[in-house]
């Protein structure tokens, strides 16, 4: 007689959004690699064993990656030294990543229930956290980026880079890699959320859109009223 894991979720057939049933491959997947190409099977394995596995670590690392990207895009280096930028990205990224994990999962649980979602908040947290895997790997891109561009990587003006075609090509290349990784992370989130919620990928996308509307519509109304 087999013993079911206390964390296991019901094995419902989950469609791929086109009317076909998704068959999850058997086997022991390494989520640090399989999350890239098998997000559904990977997250199912995680929630069936321990949905709390590494979620805080992944949230913190994902938050750091997002803060580094924000610091570069918004020119934090115009006001801060390189050391200060990296320190702020580390400290603020850890805190914001964990906050995003819990608040985001709660809102996805709430809005997902409107459209038939069945996941627990713990399983949604797992989906949110493990979708950060591409971002975590993407942090490796920052190492050559900082080595090549230094403080200029976080400033609006990049005279040294602009004057060197090789550096400019490297900067564009790193930017494209970062863009692909960011998009891949969003795709992983939608696929993982679809799996735990018992959704198609399209309905999971709707779940994410509803969450964003719940956040930004009240803010837009508030700031609109403040501007009157």
One Martini backbone bead per residue (centre of mass of N, CA, C, O) as a GRO file, in nm:
protein
  228
    1UNK     BB    1   0.094   0.036   0.025
    2UNK     BB    2   0.061   0.364  -0.037
    3UNK     BB    3   0.196   0.681   0.064
    4UNK     BB    4   0.086   0.992   0.100
    5UNK     BB    5   0.163   1.298   0.082
    6UNK     BB    6   0.079   1.575   0.281
    7UNK     BB    7   0.126   1.777   0.015
    8UNK     BB    8  -0.058   1.664  -0.176
    9UNK     BB    9  -0.231   1.698  -0.470
   10UNK     BB   10  -0.465   1.669  -0.675
   11UNK     BB   11  -0.493   1.467  -0.982
   12UNK     BB   12  -0.559   1.665  -1.217
   13UNK     BB   13  -0.645   1.748  -1.517
   14UNK     BB   14  -0.437   1.952  -1.731
   15UNK     BB   15  -0.449   2.187  -1.951
   16UNK     BB   16  -0.285   2.371  -2.230
   17UNK     BB   17  -0.526   2.557  -2.379
   18UNK     BB   18  -0.608   2.335  -2.639
   19UNK     BB   19  -0.758   2.057  -2.516
   20UNK     BB   20  -0.521   1.919  -2.382
   21UNK     BB   21  -0.361   1.682  -2.196
   22UNK     BB   22  -0.134   1.696  -1.945
   23UNK     BB   23   0.165   1.508  -1.918
   24UNK     BB   24   0.347   1.411  -1.652
   25UNK     BB   25   0.657   1.342  -1.587
   26UNK     BB   26   0.848   1.116  -1.462
   27UNK     BB   27   1.053   1.192  -1.189
   28UNK     BB   28   1.356   1.352  -1.074
   29UNK     BB   29   1.365   1.683  -1.054
   30UNK     BB   30   1.563   1.970  -1.112
   31UNK     BB   31   1.447   2.286  -1.051
   32UNK     BB   32   1.701   2.459  -1.148
   33UNK     BB   33   1.638   2.338  -1.450
   34UNK     BB   34   1.333   2.245  -1.511
   35UNK     BB   35   1.194   2.531  -1.491
   36UNK     BB   36   1.251   2.620  -1.783
   37UNK     BB   37   1.090   2.357  -1.949
   38UNK     BB   38   0.921   2.224  -1.671
   39UNK     BB   39   0.712   2.386  -1.478
   40UNK     BB   40   0.477   2.197  -1.420
   41UNK     BB   41   0.626   1.942  -1.322
   42UNK     BB   42   0.797   2.084  -1.108
   43UNK     BB   43   0.571   2.207  -0.925
   44UNK     BB   44   0.433   1.940  -0.867
   45UNK     BB   45   0.668   1.812  -0.717
   46UNK     BB   46   0.690   2.027  -0.495
   47UNK     BB   47   0.390   2.020  -0.379
   48UNK     BB   48   0.410   1.702  -0.318
   49UNK     BB   49   0.640   1.748  -0.095
   50UNK     BB   50   0.740   2.084  -0.053
   51UNK     BB   51   0.617   2.408  -0.080
   52UNK     BB   52   0.847   2.551   0.121
   53UNK     BB   53   1.083   2.513  -0.057
   54UNK     BB   54   1.296   2.786  -0.081
   55UNK     BB   55   1.110   3.044  -0.094
   56UNK     BB   56   1.275   3.265   0.053
   57UNK     BB   57   1.531   3.250  -0.114
   58UNK     BB   58   1.398   3.307  -0.391
   59UNK     BB   59   1.271   3.576  -0.315
   60UNK     BB   60   1.533   3.723  -0.244
   61UNK     BB   61   1.684   3.680  -0.513
   62UNK     BB   62   1.466   3.806  -0.692
   63UNK     BB   63   1.477   4.085  -0.557
   64UNK     BB   64   1.769   4.149  -0.629
   65UNK     BB   65   1.740   4.131  -0.935
   66UNK     BB   66   1.527   4.357  -0.957
   67UNK     BB   67   1.701   4.583  -0.824
   68UNK     BB   68   1.929   4.585  -1.028
   69UNK     BB   69   1.752   4.660  -1.269
   70UNK     BB   70   1.643   4.924  -1.146
   71UNK     BB   71   1.916   5.064  -1.093
   72UNK     BB   72   1.992   5.073  -1.395
   73UNK     BB   73   1.730   5.206  -1.525
   74UNK     BB   74   1.731   5.461  -1.290
   75UNK     BB   75   2.017   5.572  -1.208
   76UNK     BB   76   2.152   5.532  -0.915
   77UNK     BB   77   2.456   5.617  -0.983
   78UNK     BB   78   2.403   5.935  -0.983
   79UNK     BB   79   2.377   5.916  -0.638
   80UNK     BB   80   2.571   5.661  -0.622
   81UNK     BB   81   2.772   5.431  -0.549
   82UNK     BB   82   2.848   5.118  -0.627
   83UNK     BB   83   2.838   5.007  -0.338
   84UNK     BB   84   2.561   5.130  -0.267
   85UNK     BB   85   2.395   4.994  -0.484
   86UNK     BB   86   2.455   4.699  -0.401
   87UNK     BB   87   2.359   4.724  -0.107
   88UNK     BB   88   2.068   4.811  -0.172
   89UNK     BB   89   1.991   4.567  -0.345
   90UNK     BB   90   2.026   4.364  -0.119
   91UNK     BB   91   1.842   4.478   0.106
   92UNK     BB   92   1.583   4.555  -0.055
   93UNK     BB   93   1.549   4.289  -0.214
   94UNK     BB   94   1.488   4.100   0.018
   95UNK     BB   95   1.239   4.245   0.129
   96UNK     BB   96   1.070   4.273  -0.136
   97UNK     BB   97   1.062   3.972  -0.211
   98UNK     BB   98   0.901   3.874   0.038
   99UNK     BB   99   0.660   4.059   0.006
  100UNK     BB  100   0.579   3.966  -0.278
  101UNK     BB  101   0.521   3.677  -0.207
  102UNK     BB  102   0.282   3.720  -0.002
  103UNK     BB  103   0.108   3.928  -0.150
  104UNK     BB  104   0.090   3.792  -0.427
  105UNK     BB  105  -0.031   3.522  -0.332
  106UNK     BB  106  -0.286   3.638  -0.199
  107UNK     BB  107  -0.397   3.773  -0.460
  108UNK     BB  108  -0.401   3.517  -0.636
  109UNK     BB  109  -0.594   3.362  -0.457
  110UNK     BB  110  -0.829   3.561  -0.464
  111UNK     BB  111  -0.860   3.601  -0.778
  112UNK     BB  112  -0.864   3.295  -0.850
  113UNK     BB  113  -1.141   3.231  -0.707
  114UNK     BB  114  -1.317   3.378  -0.930
  115UNK     BB  115  -1.198   3.145  -1.164
  116UNK     BB  116  -1.148   2.848  -1.010
  117UNK     BB  117  -0.937   2.826  -0.805
  118UNK     BB  118  -0.751   2.558  -0.593
  119UNK     BB  119  -0.522   2.676  -0.446
  120UNK     BB  120  -0.305   2.728  -0.215
  121UNK     BB  121  -0.099   2.956  -0.078
  122UNK     BB  122   0.149   2.770  -0.068
  123UNK     BB  123   0.144   2.690  -0.372
  124UNK     BB  124   0.162   2.979  -0.481
  125UNK     BB  125   0.430   3.049  -0.351
  126UNK     BB  126   0.586   2.836  -0.505
  127UNK     BB  127   0.531   2.947  -0.788
  128UNK     BB  128   0.652   3.227  -0.742
  129UNK     BB  129   0.935   3.146  -0.644
  130UNK     BB  130   1.020   2.941  -0.884
  131UNK     BB  131   0.998   3.166  -1.111
  132UNK     BB  132   1.294   3.287  -1.024
  133UNK     BB  133   1.512   3.110  -1.155
  134UNK     BB  134   1.596   3.282  -1.402
  135UNK     BB  135   1.685   3.529  -1.229
  136UNK     BB  136   1.906   3.387  -1.073
  137UNK     BB  137   2.076   3.309  -1.318
  138UNK     BB  138   2.087   3.609  -1.426
  139UNK     BB  139   2.294   3.717  -1.212
  140UNK     BB  140   2.549   3.629  -1.375
  141UNK     BB  141   2.540   3.875  -1.574
  142UNK     BB  142   2.645   4.092  -1.365
  143UNK     BB  143   2.944   4.024  -1.351
  144UNK     BB  144   3.040   4.116  -1.637
  145UNK     BB  145   2.900   4.389  -1.625
  146UNK     BB  146   3.065   4.512  -1.389
  147UNK     BB  147   3.346   4.456  -1.510
  148UNK     BB  148   3.300   4.633  -1.774
  149UNK     BB  149   3.126   4.905  -1.652
  150UNK     BB  150   3.061   4.945  -1.371
  151UNK     BB  151   2.918   5.235  -1.273
  152UNK     BB  152   2.775   5.279  -1.558
  153UNK     BB  153   2.547   5.061  -1.522
  154UNK     BB  154   2.400   5.294  -1.306
  155UNK     BB  155   2.378   5.511  -1.538
  156UNK     BB  156   2.261   5.726  -1.776
  157UNK     BB  157   2.551   5.791  -1.845
  158UNK     BB  158   2.789   5.634  -2.107
  159UNK     BB  159   3.073   5.737  -2.238
  160UNK     BB  160   3.265   5.491  -2.252
  161UNK     BB  161   3.067   5.303  -2.400
  162UNK     BB  162   2.993   5.492  -2.644
  163UNK     BB  163   3.311   5.504  -2.744
  164UNK     BB  164   3.285   5.174  -2.751
  165UNK     BB  165   3.175   4.933  -2.959
  166UNK     BB  166   3.226   4.681  -2.784
  167UNK     BB  167   3.076   4.776  -2.531
  168UNK     BB  168   2.807   4.833  -2.671
  169UNK     BB  169   2.755   4.541  -2.764
  170UNK     BB  170   2.766   4.417  -2.483
  171UNK     BB  171   2.532   4.579  -2.364
  172UNK     BB  172   2.315   4.481  -2.561
  173UNK     BB  173   2.350   4.179  -2.505
  174UNK     BB  174   2.283   4.188  -2.200
  175UNK     BB  175   2.002   4.311  -2.238
  176UNK     BB  176   1.879   4.075  -2.399
  177UNK     BB  177   1.923   3.858  -2.189
  178UNK     BB  178   1.754   3.995  -1.966
  179UNK     BB  179   1.490   3.998  -2.124
  180UNK     BB  180   1.456   3.693  -2.164
  181UNK     BB  181   1.459   3.620  -1.863
  182UNK     BB  182   1.211   3.785  -1.782
  183UNK     BB  183   1.010   3.643  -1.969
  184UNK     BB  184   1.062   3.354  -1.864
  185UNK     BB  185   0.960   3.410  -1.576
  186UNK     BB  186   0.668   3.470  -1.657
  187UNK     BB  187   0.610   3.200  -1.790
  188UNK     BB  188   0.669   3.029  -1.539
  189UNK     BB  189   0.446   3.151  -1.367
  190UNK     BB  190   0.203   3.076  -1.543
  191UNK     BB  191   0.253   2.769  -1.549
  192UNK     BB  192   0.264   2.720  -1.242
  193UNK     BB  193  -0.010   2.843  -1.174
  194UNK     BB  194  -0.177   2.658  -1.353
  195UNK     BB  195  -0.112   2.396  -1.204
  196UNK     BB  196  -0.210   2.468  -0.907
  197UNK     BB  197  -0.505   2.580  -1.008
  198UNK     BB  198  -0.622   2.420  -1.264
  199UNK     BB  199  -0.524   2.554  -1.533
  200UNK     BB  200  -0.478   2.733  -1.785
  201UNK     BB  201  -0.262   2.958  -1.909
  202UNK     BB  202  -0.476   3.176  -1.975
  203UNK     BB  203  -0.606   3.186  -1.692
  204UNK     BB  204  -0.347   3.258  -1.543
  205UNK     BB  205  -0.314   3.527  -1.683
  206UNK     BB  206  -0.579   3.638  -1.569
  207UNK     BB  207  -0.492   3.622  -1.274
  208UNK     BB  208  -0.263   3.830  -1.303
  209UNK     BB  209  -0.433   4.065  -1.410
  210UNK     BB  210  -0.621   4.088  -1.167
  211UNK     BB  211  -0.403   4.153  -0.963
  212UNK     BB  212  -0.309   4.418  -1.101
  213UNK     BB  213  -0.584   4.561  -1.084
  214UNK     BB  214  -0.609   4.557  -0.773
  215UNK     BB  215  -0.360   4.744  -0.743
  216UNK     BB  216  -0.388   4.988  -0.973
  217UNK     BB  217  -0.674   5.105  -0.962
  218UNK     BB  218  -0.673   5.233  -0.678
  219UNK     BB  219  -0.424   5.409  -0.734
  220UNK     BB  220  -0.544   5.571  -0.969
  221UNK     BB  221  -0.780   5.688  -0.811
  222UNK     BB  222  -0.622   5.826  -0.588
  223UNK     BB  223  -0.439   6.010  -0.769
  224UNK     BB  224  -0.676   6.141  -0.916
  225UNK     BB  225  -0.802   6.275  -0.662
  226UNK     BB  226  -0.543   6.432  -0.576
  227UNK     BB  227  -0.542   6.610  -0.853
  228UNK     BB  228  -0.815   6.785  -0.801
   0.00000   0.00000   0.00000
